[in-house]
């Protein structure tokens, strides 16, 4: 009798545990929400979408705002499906995290306003204003000889990205140490300073080619900088030192968009 009773108790416990497990699975599944945003499907948790009270998404989930469904029964929101990735990441992380080089601040700000996420909208606008301010500030790159600062070139531009592009190419090639290129140099935010420049009959030689195979004179470096700027949509505002009579012989170049 005792064995039968214990067996029944075990069976009851198993049924209860199974029913509890199925209830948990059911609750977990119902907590998952699929959104169709402009044709892009996003699956996330209910708690993520309701993180900010009085937002558009919170209103949909809690029934305050009517939302149509697509053919598969998913909520359909007629907005930018690609940009919604950043909306959802903000809801998940609680902060604005955008990929490097992101340039759609104005569009994202509009999306944030539509979804009634004021915190996100303010963060995007703040980021946008900082970028606008930075783009108006003139930045420069100085390539110089630590022993003779007259040997070198200064490149001015109102685009930090352009300055960074020129700098990265010079640093990359310098590290390759091709054709006896000087091994010792230091790099700061705005200066590439060599311990010495390689001298030749034609003048100072520097490397500035994407294929890392061409050693050029300082004059050729200036032409390379000008051509790169033109391809990127910049124009040569003026040579900052035209006293020598030619852009090729000047010590600085100034680009602007």
PDB file of C-alpha atoms in Angstrom, residues 6 215 237:
ATOM      1  CA  UNK A   6       4.358   6.830  -3.110  1.00  0.00           C
ATOM      2  CA  UNK A 215      58.053  56.006 -53.362  1.00  0.00           C
ATOM      3  CA  UNK A 237      40.648  76.851 -51.208  1.00  0.00           C
TER       4      UNK A 237
END
